[in-house]
PDB file of C-alpha atoms in Angstrom:
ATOM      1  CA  UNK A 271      94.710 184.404-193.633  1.00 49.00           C
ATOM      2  CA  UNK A 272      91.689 183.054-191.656  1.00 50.00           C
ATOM      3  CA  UNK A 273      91.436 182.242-188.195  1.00 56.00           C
ATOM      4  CA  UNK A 274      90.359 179.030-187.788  1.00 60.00           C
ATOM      5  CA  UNK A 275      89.630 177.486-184.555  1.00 58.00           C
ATOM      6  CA  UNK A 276      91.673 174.748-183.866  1.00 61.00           C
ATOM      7  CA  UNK A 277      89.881 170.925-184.354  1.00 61.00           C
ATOM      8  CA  UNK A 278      88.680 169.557-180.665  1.00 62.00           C
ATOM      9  CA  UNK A 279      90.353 166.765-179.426  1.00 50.00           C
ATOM     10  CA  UNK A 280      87.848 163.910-179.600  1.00 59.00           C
ATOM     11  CA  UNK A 281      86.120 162.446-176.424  1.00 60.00           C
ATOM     12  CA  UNK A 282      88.118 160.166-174.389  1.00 62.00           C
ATOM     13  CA  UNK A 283      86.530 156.258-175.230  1.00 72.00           C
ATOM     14  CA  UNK A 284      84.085 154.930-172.531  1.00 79.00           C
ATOM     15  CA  UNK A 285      87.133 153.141-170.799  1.00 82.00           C
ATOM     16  CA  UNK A 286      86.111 150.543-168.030  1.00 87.00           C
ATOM     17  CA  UNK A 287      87.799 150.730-164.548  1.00 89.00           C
ATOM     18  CA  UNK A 288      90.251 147.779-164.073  1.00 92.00           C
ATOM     19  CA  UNK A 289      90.258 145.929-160.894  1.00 93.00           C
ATOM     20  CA  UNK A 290      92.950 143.150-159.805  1.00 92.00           C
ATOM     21  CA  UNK A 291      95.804 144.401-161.605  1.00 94.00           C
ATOM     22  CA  UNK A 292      97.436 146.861-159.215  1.00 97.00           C
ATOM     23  CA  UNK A 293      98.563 145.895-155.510  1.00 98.00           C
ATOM     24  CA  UNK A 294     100.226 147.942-152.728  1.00 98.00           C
ATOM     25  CA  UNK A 295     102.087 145.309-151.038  1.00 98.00           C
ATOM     26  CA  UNK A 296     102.290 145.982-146.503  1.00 98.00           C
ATOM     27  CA  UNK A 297     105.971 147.579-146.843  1.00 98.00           C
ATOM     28  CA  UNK A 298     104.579 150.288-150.017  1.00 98.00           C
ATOM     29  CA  UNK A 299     105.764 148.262-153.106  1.00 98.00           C
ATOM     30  CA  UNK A 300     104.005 148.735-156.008  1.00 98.00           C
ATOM     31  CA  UNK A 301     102.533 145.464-158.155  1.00 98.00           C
ATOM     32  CA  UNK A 302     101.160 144.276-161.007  1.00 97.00           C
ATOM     33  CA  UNK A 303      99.814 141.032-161.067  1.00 96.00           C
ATOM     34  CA  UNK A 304     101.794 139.861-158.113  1.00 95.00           C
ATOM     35  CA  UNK A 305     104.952 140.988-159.666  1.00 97.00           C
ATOM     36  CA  UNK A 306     107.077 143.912-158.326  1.00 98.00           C
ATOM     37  CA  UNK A 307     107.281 146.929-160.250  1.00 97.00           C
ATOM     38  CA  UNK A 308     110.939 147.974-160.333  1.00 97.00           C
ATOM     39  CA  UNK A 309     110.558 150.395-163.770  1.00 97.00           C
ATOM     40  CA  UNK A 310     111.582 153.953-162.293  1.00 96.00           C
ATOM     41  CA  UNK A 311     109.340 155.819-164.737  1.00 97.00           C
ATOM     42  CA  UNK A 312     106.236 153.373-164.288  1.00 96.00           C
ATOM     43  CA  UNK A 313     106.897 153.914-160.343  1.00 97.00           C
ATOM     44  CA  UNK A 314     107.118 157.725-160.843  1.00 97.00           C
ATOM     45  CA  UNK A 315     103.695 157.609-162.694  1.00 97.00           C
ATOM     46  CA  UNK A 316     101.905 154.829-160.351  1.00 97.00           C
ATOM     47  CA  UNK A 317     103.387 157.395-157.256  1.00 97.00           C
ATOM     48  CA  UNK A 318     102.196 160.805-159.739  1.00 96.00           C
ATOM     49  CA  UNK A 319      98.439 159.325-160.329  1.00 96.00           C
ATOM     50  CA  UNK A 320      97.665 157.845-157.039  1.00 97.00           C
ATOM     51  CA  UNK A 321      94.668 158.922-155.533  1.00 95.00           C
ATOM     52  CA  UNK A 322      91.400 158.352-153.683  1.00 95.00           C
ATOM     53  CA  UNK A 323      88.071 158.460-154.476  1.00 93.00           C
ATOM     54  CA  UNK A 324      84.670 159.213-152.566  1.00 92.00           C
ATOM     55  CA  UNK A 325      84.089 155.725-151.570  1.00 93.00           C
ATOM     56  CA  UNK A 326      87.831 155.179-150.017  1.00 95.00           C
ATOM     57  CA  UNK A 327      88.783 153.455-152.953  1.00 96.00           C
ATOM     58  CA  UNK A 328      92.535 154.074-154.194  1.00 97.00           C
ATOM     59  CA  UNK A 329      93.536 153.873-157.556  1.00 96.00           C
ATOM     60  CA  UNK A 330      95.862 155.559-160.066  1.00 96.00           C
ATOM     61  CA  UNK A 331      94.758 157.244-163.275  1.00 91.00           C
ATOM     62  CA  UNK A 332      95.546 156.494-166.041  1.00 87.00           C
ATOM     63  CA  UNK A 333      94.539 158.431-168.988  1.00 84.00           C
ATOM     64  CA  UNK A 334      90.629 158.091-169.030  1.00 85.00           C
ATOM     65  CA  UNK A 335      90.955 154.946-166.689  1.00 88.00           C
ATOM     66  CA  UNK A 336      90.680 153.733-163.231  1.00 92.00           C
ATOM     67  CA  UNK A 337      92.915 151.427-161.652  1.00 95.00           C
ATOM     68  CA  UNK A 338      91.968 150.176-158.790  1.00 96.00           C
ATOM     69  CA  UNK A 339      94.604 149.524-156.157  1.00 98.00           C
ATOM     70  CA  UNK A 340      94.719 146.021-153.949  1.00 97.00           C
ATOM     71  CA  UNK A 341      95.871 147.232-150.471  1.00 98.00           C
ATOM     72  CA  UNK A 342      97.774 144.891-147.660  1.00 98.00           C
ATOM     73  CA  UNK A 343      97.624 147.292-145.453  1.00 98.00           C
ATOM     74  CA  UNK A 344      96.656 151.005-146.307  1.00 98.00           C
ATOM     75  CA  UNK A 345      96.999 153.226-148.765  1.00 98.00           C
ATOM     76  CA  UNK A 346     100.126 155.087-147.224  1.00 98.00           C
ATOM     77  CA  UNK A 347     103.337 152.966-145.620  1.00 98.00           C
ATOM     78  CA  UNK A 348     105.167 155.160-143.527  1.00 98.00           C
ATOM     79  CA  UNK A 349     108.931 154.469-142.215  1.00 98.00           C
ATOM     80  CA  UNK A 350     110.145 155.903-138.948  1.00 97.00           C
ATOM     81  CA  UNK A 351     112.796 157.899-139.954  1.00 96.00           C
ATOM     82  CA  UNK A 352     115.864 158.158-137.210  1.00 91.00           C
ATOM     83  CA  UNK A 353     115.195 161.568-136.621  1.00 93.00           C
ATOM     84  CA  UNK A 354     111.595 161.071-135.965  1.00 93.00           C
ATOM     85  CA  UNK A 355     110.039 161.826-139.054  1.00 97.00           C
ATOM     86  CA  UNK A 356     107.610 159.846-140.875  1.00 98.00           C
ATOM     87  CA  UNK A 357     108.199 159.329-145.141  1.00 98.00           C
ATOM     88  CA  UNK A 358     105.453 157.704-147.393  1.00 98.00           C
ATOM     89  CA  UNK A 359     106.298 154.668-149.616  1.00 97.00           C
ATOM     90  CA  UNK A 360     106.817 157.594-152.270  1.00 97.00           C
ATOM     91  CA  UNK A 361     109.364 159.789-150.344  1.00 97.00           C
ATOM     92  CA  UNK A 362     106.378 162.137-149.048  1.00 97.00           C
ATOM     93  CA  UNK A 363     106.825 163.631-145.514  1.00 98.00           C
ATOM     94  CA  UNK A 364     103.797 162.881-143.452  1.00 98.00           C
ATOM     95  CA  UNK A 365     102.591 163.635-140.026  1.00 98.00           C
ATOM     96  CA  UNK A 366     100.729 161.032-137.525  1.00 98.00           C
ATOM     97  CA  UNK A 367      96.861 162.132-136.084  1.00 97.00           C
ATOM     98  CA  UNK A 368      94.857 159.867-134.306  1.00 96.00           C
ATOM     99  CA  UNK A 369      93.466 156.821-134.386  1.00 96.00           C
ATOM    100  CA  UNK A 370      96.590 154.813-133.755  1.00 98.00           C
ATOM    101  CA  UNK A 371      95.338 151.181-133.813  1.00 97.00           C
ATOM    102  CA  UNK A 372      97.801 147.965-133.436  1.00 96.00           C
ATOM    103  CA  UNK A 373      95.632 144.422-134.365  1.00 95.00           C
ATOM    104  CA  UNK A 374      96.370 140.940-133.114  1.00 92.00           C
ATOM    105  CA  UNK A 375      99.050 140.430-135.554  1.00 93.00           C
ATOM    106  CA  UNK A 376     101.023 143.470-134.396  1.00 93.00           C
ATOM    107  CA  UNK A 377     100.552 145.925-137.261  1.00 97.00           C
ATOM    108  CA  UNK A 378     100.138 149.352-136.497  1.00 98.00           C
ATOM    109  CA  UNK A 379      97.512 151.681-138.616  1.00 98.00           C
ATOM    110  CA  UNK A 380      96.306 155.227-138.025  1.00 98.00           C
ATOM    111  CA  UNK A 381      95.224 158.341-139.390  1.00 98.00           C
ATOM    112  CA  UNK A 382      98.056 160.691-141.042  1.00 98.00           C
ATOM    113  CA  UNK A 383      97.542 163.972-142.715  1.00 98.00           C
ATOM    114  CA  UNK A 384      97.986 162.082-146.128  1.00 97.00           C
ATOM    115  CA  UNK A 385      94.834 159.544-145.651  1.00 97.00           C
ATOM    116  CA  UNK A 386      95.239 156.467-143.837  1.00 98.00           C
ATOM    117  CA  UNK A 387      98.345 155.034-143.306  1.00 98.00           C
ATOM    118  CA  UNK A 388     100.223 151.578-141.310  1.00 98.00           C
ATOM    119  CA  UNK A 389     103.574 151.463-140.375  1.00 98.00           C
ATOM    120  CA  UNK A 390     106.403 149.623-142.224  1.00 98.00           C
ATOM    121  CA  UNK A 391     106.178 145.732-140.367  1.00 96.00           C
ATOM    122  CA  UNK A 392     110.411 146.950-140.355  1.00 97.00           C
ATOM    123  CA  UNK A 393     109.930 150.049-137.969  1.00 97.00           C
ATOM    124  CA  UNK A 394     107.583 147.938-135.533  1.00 94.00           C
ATOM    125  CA  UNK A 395     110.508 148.162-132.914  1.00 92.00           C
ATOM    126  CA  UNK A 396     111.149 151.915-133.205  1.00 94.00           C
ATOM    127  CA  UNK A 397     107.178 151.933-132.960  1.00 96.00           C
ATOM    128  CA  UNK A 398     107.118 149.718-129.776  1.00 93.00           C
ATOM    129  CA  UNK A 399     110.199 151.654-128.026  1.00 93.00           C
ATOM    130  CA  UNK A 400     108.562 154.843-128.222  1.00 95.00           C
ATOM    131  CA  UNK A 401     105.014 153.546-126.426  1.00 95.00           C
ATOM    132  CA  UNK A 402     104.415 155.244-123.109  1.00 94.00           C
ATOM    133  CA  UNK A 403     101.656 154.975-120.320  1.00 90.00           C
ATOM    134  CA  UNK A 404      99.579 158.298-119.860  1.00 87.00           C
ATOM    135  CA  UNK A 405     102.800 159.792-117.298  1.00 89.00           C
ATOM    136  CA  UNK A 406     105.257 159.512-120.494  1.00 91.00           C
ATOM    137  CA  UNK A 407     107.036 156.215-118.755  1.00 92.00           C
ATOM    138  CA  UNK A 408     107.686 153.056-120.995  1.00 93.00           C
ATOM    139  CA  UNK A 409     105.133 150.294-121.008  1.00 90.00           C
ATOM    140  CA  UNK A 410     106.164 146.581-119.773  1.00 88.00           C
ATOM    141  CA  UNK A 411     105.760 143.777-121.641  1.00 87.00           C
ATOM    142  CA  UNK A 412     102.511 142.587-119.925  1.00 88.00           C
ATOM    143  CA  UNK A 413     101.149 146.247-121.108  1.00 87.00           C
ATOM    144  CA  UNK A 414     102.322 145.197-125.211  1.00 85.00           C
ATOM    145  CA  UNK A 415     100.555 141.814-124.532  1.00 86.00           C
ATOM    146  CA  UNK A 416      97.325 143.166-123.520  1.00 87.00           C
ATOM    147  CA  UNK A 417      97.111 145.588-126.473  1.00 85.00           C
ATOM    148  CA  UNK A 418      97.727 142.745-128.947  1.00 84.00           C
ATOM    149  CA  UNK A 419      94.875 140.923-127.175  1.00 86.00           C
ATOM    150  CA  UNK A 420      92.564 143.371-126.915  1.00 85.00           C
ATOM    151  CA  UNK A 421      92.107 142.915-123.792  1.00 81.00           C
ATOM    152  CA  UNK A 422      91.591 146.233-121.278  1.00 69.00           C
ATOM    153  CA  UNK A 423      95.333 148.042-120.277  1.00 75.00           C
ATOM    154  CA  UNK A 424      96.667 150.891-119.420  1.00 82.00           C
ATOM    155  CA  UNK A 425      96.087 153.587-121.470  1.00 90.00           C
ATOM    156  CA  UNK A 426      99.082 154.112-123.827  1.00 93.00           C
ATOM    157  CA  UNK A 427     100.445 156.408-126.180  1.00 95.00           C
ATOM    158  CA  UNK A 428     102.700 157.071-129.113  1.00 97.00           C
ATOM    159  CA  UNK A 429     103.901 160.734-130.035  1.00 96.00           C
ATOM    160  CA  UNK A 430     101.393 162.247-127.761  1.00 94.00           C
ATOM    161  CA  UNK A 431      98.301 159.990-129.673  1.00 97.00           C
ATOM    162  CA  UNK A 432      96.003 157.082-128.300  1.00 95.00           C
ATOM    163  CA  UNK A 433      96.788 154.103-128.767  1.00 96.00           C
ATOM    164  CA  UNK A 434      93.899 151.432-129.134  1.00 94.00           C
ATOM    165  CA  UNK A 435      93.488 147.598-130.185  1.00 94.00           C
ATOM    166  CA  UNK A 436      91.395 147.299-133.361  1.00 96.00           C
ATOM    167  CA  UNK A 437      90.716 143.568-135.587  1.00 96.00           C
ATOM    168  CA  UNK A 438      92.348 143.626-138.554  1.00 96.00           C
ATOM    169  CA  UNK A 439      89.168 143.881-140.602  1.00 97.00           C
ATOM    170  CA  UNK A 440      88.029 146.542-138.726  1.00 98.00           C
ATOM    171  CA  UNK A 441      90.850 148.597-139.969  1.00 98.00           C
ATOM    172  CA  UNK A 442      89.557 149.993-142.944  1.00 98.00           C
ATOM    173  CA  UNK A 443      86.284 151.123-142.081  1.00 97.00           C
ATOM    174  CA  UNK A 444      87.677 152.703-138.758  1.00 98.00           C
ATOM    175  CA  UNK A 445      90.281 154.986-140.962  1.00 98.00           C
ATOM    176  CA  UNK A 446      87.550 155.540-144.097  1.00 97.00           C
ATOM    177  CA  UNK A 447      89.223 153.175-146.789  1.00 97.00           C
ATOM    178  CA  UNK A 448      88.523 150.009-148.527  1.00 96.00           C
ATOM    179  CA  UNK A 449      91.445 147.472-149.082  1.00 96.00           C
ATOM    180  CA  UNK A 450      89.532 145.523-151.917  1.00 95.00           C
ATOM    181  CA  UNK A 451      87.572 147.898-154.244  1.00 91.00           C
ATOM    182  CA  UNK A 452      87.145 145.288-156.497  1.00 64.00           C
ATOM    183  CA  UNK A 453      84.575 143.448-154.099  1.00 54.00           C
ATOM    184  CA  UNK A 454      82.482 146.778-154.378  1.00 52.00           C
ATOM    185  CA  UNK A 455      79.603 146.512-157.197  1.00 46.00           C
TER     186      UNK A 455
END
């Protein structure tokens, strides 16, 4: 009896990245061209292979290729849970850091320990109710209307964090991700 080596595996094909097929939709549903993906085992492998690369890109791999992923918002969606907690789009447990930035159109994005993340549009209540000035009081109305205009306020927080007014295309390049790698050469 001899003992052979077993035969290699042979190299994986030079497999191009694939751009536009994959979308994370603002409240963490998974697409493919447009459509919703509702397949439990494709969601558990999208959610299983999801990742980031150097350049802030996301994507999920699959086998020896890239697919880029077309983000609404960010690359994590994160609910308000009723006890305070904050779950991915994938069931994850995640914890808020700073920045906390709100836009002009009222959606809220920061920094979690995940990557970056925006709050579920559906939790933008909870989010409001729990805003405070610096002395842990609630903020007024005229206080929520400055921040969505950017103009200066009081200085206000959420879970201990600062709260700031950012543009909407700012957003990405403030939390170190890109919401379109496809428009990257």
């Amino acid at each position: 009896m001899t003992d052979a080596m077993p035969t290699p595996l042979p190299a994986w094909p030079n497999v191009p990245a694939c751009h536009g097929w994959l979308s994370l939709d603002a409240r963490g549903r998974w697409r493919l061209k447009g459509e919703r993906v509702e397949h439990g085992g494709l969601l558990a492998f999208l959610n299983a292979n999801y990742a980031c690369d150097d350049e802030g890109n996301w994507l999920v791999h699959n086998g020896p290729q890239r697919v880029y992923v077309e983000l609404e918002a960010a690359p994590w969606i994160l609910r308000l849970l009723p006890d305070g907690a904050l779950q991915t789009q994938d069931g994850r447990s995640a914890q808020a850091d700073a920045p906390v930035l709100v836009d002009a159109g009222g959606r809220v994005s920061l920094r979690s320990d995940l990557g970056p993340a925006a709050i579920d549009d559906r939790d933008l209540a909870l989010f409001l109710a729990e805003l405070t000035d610096p002395h842990g009081r609630k903020v007024d109305e005229a206080a929520l209307d400055a921040l969505l205009e950017g103009r200066p306020f009081v200085p206000l927080r959420w879970r201990g964090l600062a709260v700031s007014f950012a543009p909407a295309h700012a957003v990405p390049d403030l939390l170190g991700f890109r919401r379109s790698p496809a428009a990257v050469a």
